[in-house]
Short mmCIF file of N, CA and C in Angstrom, two decimals:
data_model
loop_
_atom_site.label_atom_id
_atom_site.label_comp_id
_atom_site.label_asym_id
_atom_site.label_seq_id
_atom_site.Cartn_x
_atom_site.Cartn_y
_atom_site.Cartn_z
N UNK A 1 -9.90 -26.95 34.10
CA UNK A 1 -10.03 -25.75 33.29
C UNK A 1 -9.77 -26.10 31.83
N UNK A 2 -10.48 -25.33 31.10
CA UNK A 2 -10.70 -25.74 29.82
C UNK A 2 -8.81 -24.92 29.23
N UNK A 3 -8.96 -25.41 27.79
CA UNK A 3 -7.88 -24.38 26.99
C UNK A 3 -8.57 -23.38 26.47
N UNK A 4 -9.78 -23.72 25.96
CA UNK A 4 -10.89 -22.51 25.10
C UNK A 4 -11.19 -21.74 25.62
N UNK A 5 -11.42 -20.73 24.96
CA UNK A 5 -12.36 -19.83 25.12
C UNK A 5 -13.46 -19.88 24.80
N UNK A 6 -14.77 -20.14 25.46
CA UNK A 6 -16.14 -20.11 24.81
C UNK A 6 -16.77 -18.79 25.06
N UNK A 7 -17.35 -18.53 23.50
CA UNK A 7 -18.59 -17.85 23.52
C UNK A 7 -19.72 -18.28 23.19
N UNK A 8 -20.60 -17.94 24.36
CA UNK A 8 -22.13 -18.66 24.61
C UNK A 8 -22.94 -17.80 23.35
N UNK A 9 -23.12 -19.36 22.17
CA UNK A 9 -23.88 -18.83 21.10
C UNK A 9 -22.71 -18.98 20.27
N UNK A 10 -21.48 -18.80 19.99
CA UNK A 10 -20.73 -18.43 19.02
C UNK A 10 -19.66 -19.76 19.14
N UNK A 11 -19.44 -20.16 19.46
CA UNK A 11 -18.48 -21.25 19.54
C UNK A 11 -16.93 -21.11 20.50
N UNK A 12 -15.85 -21.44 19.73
CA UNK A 12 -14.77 -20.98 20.65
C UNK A 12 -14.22 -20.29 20.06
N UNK A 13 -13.85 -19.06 20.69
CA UNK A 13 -13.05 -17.94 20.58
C UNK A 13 -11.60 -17.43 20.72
N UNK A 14 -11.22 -18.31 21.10
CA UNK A 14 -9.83 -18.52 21.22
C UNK A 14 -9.41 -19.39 21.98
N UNK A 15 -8.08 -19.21 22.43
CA UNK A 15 -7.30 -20.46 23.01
C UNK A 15 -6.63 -19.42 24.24
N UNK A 16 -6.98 -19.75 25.88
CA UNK A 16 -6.18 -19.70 26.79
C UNK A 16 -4.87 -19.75 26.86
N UNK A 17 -4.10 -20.69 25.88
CA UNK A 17 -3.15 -21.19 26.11
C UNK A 17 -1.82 -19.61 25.62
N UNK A 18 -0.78 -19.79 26.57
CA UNK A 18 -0.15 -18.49 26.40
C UNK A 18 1.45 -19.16 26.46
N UNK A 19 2.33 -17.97 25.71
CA UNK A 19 3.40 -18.65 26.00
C UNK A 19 4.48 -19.21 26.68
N UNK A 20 3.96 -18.77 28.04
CA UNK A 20 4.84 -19.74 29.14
C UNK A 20 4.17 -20.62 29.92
N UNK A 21 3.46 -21.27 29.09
CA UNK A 21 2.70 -22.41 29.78
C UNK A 21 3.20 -23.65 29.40
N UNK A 22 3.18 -24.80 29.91
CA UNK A 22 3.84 -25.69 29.24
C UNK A 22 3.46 -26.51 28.34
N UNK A 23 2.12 -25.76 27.68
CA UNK A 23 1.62 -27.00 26.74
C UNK A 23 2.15 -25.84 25.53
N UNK A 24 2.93 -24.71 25.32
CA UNK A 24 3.01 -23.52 24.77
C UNK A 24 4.45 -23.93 24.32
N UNK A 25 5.31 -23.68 22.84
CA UNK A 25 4.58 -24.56 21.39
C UNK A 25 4.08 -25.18 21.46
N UNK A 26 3.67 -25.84 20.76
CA UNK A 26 2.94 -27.10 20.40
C UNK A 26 4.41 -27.80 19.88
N UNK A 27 4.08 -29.07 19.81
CA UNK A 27 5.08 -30.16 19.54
C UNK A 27 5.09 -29.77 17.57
N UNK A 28 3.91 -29.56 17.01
CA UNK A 28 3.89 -30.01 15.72
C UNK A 28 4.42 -28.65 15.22
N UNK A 29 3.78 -27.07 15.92
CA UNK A 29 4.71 -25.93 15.20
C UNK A 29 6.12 -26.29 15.59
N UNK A 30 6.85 -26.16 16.69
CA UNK A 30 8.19 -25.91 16.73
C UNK A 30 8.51 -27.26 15.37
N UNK A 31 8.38 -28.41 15.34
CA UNK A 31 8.65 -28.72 14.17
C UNK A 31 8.56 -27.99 13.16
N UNK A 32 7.08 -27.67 12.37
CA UNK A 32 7.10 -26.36 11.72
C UNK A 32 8.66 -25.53 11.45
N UNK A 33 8.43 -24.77 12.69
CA UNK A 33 8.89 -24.01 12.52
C UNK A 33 10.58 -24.76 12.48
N UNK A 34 11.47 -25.59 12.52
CA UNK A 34 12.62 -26.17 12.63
C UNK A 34 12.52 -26.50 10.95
N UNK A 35 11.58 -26.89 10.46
CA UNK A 35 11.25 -26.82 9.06
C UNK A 35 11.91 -25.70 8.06
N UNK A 36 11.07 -25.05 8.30
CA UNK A 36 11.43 -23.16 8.35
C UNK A 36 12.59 -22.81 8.10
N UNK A 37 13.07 -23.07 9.24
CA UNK A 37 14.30 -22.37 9.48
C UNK A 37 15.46 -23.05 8.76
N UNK A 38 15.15 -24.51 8.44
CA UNK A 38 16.24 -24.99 7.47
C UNK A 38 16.22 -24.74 6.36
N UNK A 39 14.61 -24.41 5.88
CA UNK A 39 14.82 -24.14 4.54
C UNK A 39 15.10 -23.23 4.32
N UNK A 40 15.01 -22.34 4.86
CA UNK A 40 15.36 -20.71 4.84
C UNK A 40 16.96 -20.82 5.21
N UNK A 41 17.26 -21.55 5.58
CA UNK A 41 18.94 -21.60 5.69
C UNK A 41 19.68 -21.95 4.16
N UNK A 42 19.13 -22.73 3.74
CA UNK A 42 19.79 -23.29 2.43
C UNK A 42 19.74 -21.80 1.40
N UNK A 43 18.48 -20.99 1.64
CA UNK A 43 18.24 -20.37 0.25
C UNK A 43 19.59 -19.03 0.43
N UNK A 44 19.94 -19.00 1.66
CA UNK A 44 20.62 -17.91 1.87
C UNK A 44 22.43 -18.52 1.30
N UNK A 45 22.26 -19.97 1.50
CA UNK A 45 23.39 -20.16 1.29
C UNK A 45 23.78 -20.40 0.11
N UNK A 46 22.92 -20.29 -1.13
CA UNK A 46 23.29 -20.56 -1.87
C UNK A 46 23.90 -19.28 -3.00
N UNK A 47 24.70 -19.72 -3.94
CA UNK A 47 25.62 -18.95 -4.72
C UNK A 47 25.24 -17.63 -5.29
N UNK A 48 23.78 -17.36 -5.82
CA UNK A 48 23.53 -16.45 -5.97
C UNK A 48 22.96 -15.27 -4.75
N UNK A 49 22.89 -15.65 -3.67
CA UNK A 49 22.91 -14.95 -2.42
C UNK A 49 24.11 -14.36 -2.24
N UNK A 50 24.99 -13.21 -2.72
CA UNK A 50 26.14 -12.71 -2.46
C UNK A 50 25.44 -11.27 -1.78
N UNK A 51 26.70 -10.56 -1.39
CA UNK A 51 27.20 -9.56 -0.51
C UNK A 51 26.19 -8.54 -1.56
N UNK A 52 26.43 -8.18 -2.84
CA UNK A 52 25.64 -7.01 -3.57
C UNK A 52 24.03 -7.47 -2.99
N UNK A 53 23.69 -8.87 -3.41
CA UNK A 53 22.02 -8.98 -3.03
C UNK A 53 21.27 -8.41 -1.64
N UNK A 54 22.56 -8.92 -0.55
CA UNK A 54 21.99 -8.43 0.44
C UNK A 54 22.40 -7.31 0.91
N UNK A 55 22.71 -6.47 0.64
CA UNK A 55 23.25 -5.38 0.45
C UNK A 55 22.11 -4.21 0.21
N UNK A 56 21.44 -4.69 -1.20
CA UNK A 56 20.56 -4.05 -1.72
C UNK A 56 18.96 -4.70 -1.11
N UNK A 57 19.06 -5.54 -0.58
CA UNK A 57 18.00 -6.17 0.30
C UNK A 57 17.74 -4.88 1.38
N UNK A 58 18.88 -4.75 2.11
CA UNK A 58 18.66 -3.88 3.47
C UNK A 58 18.65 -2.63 3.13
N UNK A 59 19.04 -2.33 1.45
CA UNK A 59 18.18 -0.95 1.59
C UNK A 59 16.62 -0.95 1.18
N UNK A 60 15.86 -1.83 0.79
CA UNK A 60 14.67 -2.52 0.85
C UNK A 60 14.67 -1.66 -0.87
N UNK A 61 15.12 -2.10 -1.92
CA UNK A 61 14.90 -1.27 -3.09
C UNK A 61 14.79 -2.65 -3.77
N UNK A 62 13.50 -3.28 -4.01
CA UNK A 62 13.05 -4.27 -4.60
C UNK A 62 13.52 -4.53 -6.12
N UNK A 63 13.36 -3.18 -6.57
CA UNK A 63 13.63 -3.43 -8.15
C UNK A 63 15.24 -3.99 -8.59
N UNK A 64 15.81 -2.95 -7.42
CA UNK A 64 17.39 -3.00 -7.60
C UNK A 64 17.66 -5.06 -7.36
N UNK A 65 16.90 -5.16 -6.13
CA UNK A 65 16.99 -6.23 -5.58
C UNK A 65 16.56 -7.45 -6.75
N UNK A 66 15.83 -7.23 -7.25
CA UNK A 66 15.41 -8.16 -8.33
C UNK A 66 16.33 -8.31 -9.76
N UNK A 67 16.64 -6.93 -10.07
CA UNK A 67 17.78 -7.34 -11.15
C UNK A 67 19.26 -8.03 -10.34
N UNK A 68 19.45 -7.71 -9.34
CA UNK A 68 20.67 -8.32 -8.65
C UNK A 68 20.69 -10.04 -8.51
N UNK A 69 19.19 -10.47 -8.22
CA UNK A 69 18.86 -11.51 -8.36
C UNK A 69 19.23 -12.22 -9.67
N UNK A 70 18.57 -11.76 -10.45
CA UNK A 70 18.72 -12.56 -11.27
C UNK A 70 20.07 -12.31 -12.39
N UNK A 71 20.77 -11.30 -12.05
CA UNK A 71 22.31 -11.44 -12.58
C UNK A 71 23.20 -12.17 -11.74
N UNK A 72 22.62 -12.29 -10.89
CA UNK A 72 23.67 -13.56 -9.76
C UNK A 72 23.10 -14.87 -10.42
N UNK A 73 21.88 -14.81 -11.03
CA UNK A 73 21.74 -16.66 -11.34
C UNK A 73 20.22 -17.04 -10.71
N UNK A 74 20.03 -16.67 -9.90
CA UNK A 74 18.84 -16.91 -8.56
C UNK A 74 17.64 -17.19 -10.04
N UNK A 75 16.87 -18.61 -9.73
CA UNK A 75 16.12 -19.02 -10.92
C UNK A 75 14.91 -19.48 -9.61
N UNK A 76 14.99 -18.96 -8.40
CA UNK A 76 13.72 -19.57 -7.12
C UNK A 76 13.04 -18.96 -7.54
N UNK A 77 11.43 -19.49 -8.21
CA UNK A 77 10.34 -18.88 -9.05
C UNK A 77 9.46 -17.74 -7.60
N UNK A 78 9.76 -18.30 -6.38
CA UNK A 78 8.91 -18.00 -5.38
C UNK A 78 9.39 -16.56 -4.99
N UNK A 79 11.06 -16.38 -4.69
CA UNK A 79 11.37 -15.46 -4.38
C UNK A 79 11.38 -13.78 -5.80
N UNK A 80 11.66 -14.55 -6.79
CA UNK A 80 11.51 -13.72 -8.23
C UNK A 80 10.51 -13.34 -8.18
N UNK A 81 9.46 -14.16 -8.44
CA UNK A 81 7.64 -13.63 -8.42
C UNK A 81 7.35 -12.51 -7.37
N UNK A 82 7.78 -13.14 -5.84
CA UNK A 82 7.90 -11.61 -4.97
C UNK A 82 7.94 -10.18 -5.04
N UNK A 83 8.97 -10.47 -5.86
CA UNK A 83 9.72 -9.03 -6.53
C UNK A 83 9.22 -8.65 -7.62
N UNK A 84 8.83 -9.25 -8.46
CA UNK A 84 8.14 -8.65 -9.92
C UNK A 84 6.95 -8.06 -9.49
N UNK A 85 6.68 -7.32 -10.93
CA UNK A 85 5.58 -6.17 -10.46
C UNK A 85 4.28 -7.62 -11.11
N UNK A 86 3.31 -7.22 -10.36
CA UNK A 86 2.87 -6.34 -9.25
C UNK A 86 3.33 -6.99 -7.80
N UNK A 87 3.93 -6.05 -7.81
CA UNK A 87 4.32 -6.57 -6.09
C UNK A 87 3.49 -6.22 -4.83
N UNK A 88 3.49 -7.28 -4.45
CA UNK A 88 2.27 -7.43 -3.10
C UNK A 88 3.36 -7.07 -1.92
N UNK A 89 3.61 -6.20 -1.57
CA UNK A 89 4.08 -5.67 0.10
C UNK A 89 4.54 -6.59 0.76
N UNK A 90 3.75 -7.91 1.16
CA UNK A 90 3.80 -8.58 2.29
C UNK A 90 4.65 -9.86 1.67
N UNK A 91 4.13 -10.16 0.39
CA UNK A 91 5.26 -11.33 -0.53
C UNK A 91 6.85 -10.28 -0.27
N UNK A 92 6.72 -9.29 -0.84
CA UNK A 92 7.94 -8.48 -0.97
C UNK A 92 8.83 -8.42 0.38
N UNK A 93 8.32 -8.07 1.31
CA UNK A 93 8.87 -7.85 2.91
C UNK A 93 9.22 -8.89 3.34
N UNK A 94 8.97 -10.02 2.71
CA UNK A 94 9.48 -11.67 3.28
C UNK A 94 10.79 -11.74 2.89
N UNK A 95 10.52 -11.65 1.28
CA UNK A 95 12.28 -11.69 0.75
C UNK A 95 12.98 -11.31 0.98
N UNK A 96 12.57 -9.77 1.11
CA UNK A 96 13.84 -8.61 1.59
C UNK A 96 14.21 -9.18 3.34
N UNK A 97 12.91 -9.14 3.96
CA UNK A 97 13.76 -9.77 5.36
C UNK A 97 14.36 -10.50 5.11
N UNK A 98 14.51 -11.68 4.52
CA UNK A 98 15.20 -13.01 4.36
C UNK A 98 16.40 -13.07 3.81
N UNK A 99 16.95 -12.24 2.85
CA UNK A 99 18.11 -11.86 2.56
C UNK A 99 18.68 -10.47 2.61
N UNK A 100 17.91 -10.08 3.47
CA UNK A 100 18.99 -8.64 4.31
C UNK A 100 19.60 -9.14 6.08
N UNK A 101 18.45 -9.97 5.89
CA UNK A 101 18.94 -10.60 7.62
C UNK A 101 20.36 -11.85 7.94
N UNK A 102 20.56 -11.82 8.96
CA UNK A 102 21.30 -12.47 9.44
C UNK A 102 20.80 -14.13 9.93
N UNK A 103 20.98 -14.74 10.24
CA UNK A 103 20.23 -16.18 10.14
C UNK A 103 20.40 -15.90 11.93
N UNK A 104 19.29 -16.61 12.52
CA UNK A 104 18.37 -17.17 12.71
C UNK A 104 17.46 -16.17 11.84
N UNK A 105 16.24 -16.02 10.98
CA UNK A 105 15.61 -15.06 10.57
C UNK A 105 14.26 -15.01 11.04
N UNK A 106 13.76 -13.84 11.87
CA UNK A 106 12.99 -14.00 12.85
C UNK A 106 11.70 -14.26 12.38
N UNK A 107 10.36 -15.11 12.59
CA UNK A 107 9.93 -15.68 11.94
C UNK A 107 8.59 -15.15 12.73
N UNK A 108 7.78 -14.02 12.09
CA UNK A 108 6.75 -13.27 12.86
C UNK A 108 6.13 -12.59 11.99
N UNK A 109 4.71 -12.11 12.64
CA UNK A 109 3.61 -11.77 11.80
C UNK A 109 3.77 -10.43 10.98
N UNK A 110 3.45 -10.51 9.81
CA UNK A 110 4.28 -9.27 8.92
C UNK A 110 2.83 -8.94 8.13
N UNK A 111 1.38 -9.03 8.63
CA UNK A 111 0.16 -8.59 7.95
C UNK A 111 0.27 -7.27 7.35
N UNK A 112 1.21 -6.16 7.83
CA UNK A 112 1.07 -5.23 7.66
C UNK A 112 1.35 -4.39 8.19
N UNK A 113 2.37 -3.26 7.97
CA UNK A 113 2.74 -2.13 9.14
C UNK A 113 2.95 -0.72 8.62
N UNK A 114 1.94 0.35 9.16
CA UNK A 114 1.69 1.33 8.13
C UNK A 114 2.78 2.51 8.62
N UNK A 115 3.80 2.23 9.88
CA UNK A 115 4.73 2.68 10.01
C UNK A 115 6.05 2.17 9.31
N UNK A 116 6.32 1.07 8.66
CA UNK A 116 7.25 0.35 7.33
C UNK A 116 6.63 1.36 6.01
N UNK A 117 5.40 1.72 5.74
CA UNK A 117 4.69 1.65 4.88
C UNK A 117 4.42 0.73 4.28
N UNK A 118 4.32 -0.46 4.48
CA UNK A 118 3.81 -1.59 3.73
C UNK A 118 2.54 -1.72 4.43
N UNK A 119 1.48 -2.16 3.64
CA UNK A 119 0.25 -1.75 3.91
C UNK A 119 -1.00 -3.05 3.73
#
């Protein structure tokens, strides 16, 4: 049995493969993702990550969240840019998860959810 999915005429359409199978991670995401999760460990630990930032993270008030940032010191061009206008929803909803959460930080598809209102 194949892993693909073929469509006759169209190529492959997906992948069989599901998550309790045993070829289900893959060797190279869970690396990935062990990647991830360290780097995302450091950013939380560092000095300008205090109690006010995440604080104002989990009430998801970006603006508040962005001046808090950067009166703590926080100079990460990636997470700042997030937050500045124009703010893109889905850049924005990363940060705020990431420093309103608790570590492990769950690491899942955030395209869009029109019950969050982020859109």
């Amino acid at each position: 049995m194949t892993d693909y999915l073929d469509v006759p005429g169209e190529g492959v359409a997906g992948t069989l493969r599901y998550a309790g199978s045993d070829v289900f991670p893959f060797d190279e995401l869970a690396e990935l993702v062990r990647l991830a999760r360290q780097r995302v460990g450091r950013l939380v630990a560092e000095p300008w990550c205090t109690e006010r930032v995440r604080s104002l993270a989990r009430q998801r008030d970006t603006t508040a969240l962005l001046s808090a940032l950067e009166a703590a010191g926080c100079d990460h061009p990636t997470l700042l840019d997030a937050l500045a206008d124009p703010v893109a929803p889905t850049e924005a909803a990363w940060v705020v998860d990431l420093l309103a959460s608790d570590l492990p930080v769950p690491l899942r598809w955030d395209g869009g959810d029109k019950k969050r209102g982020w859109e």
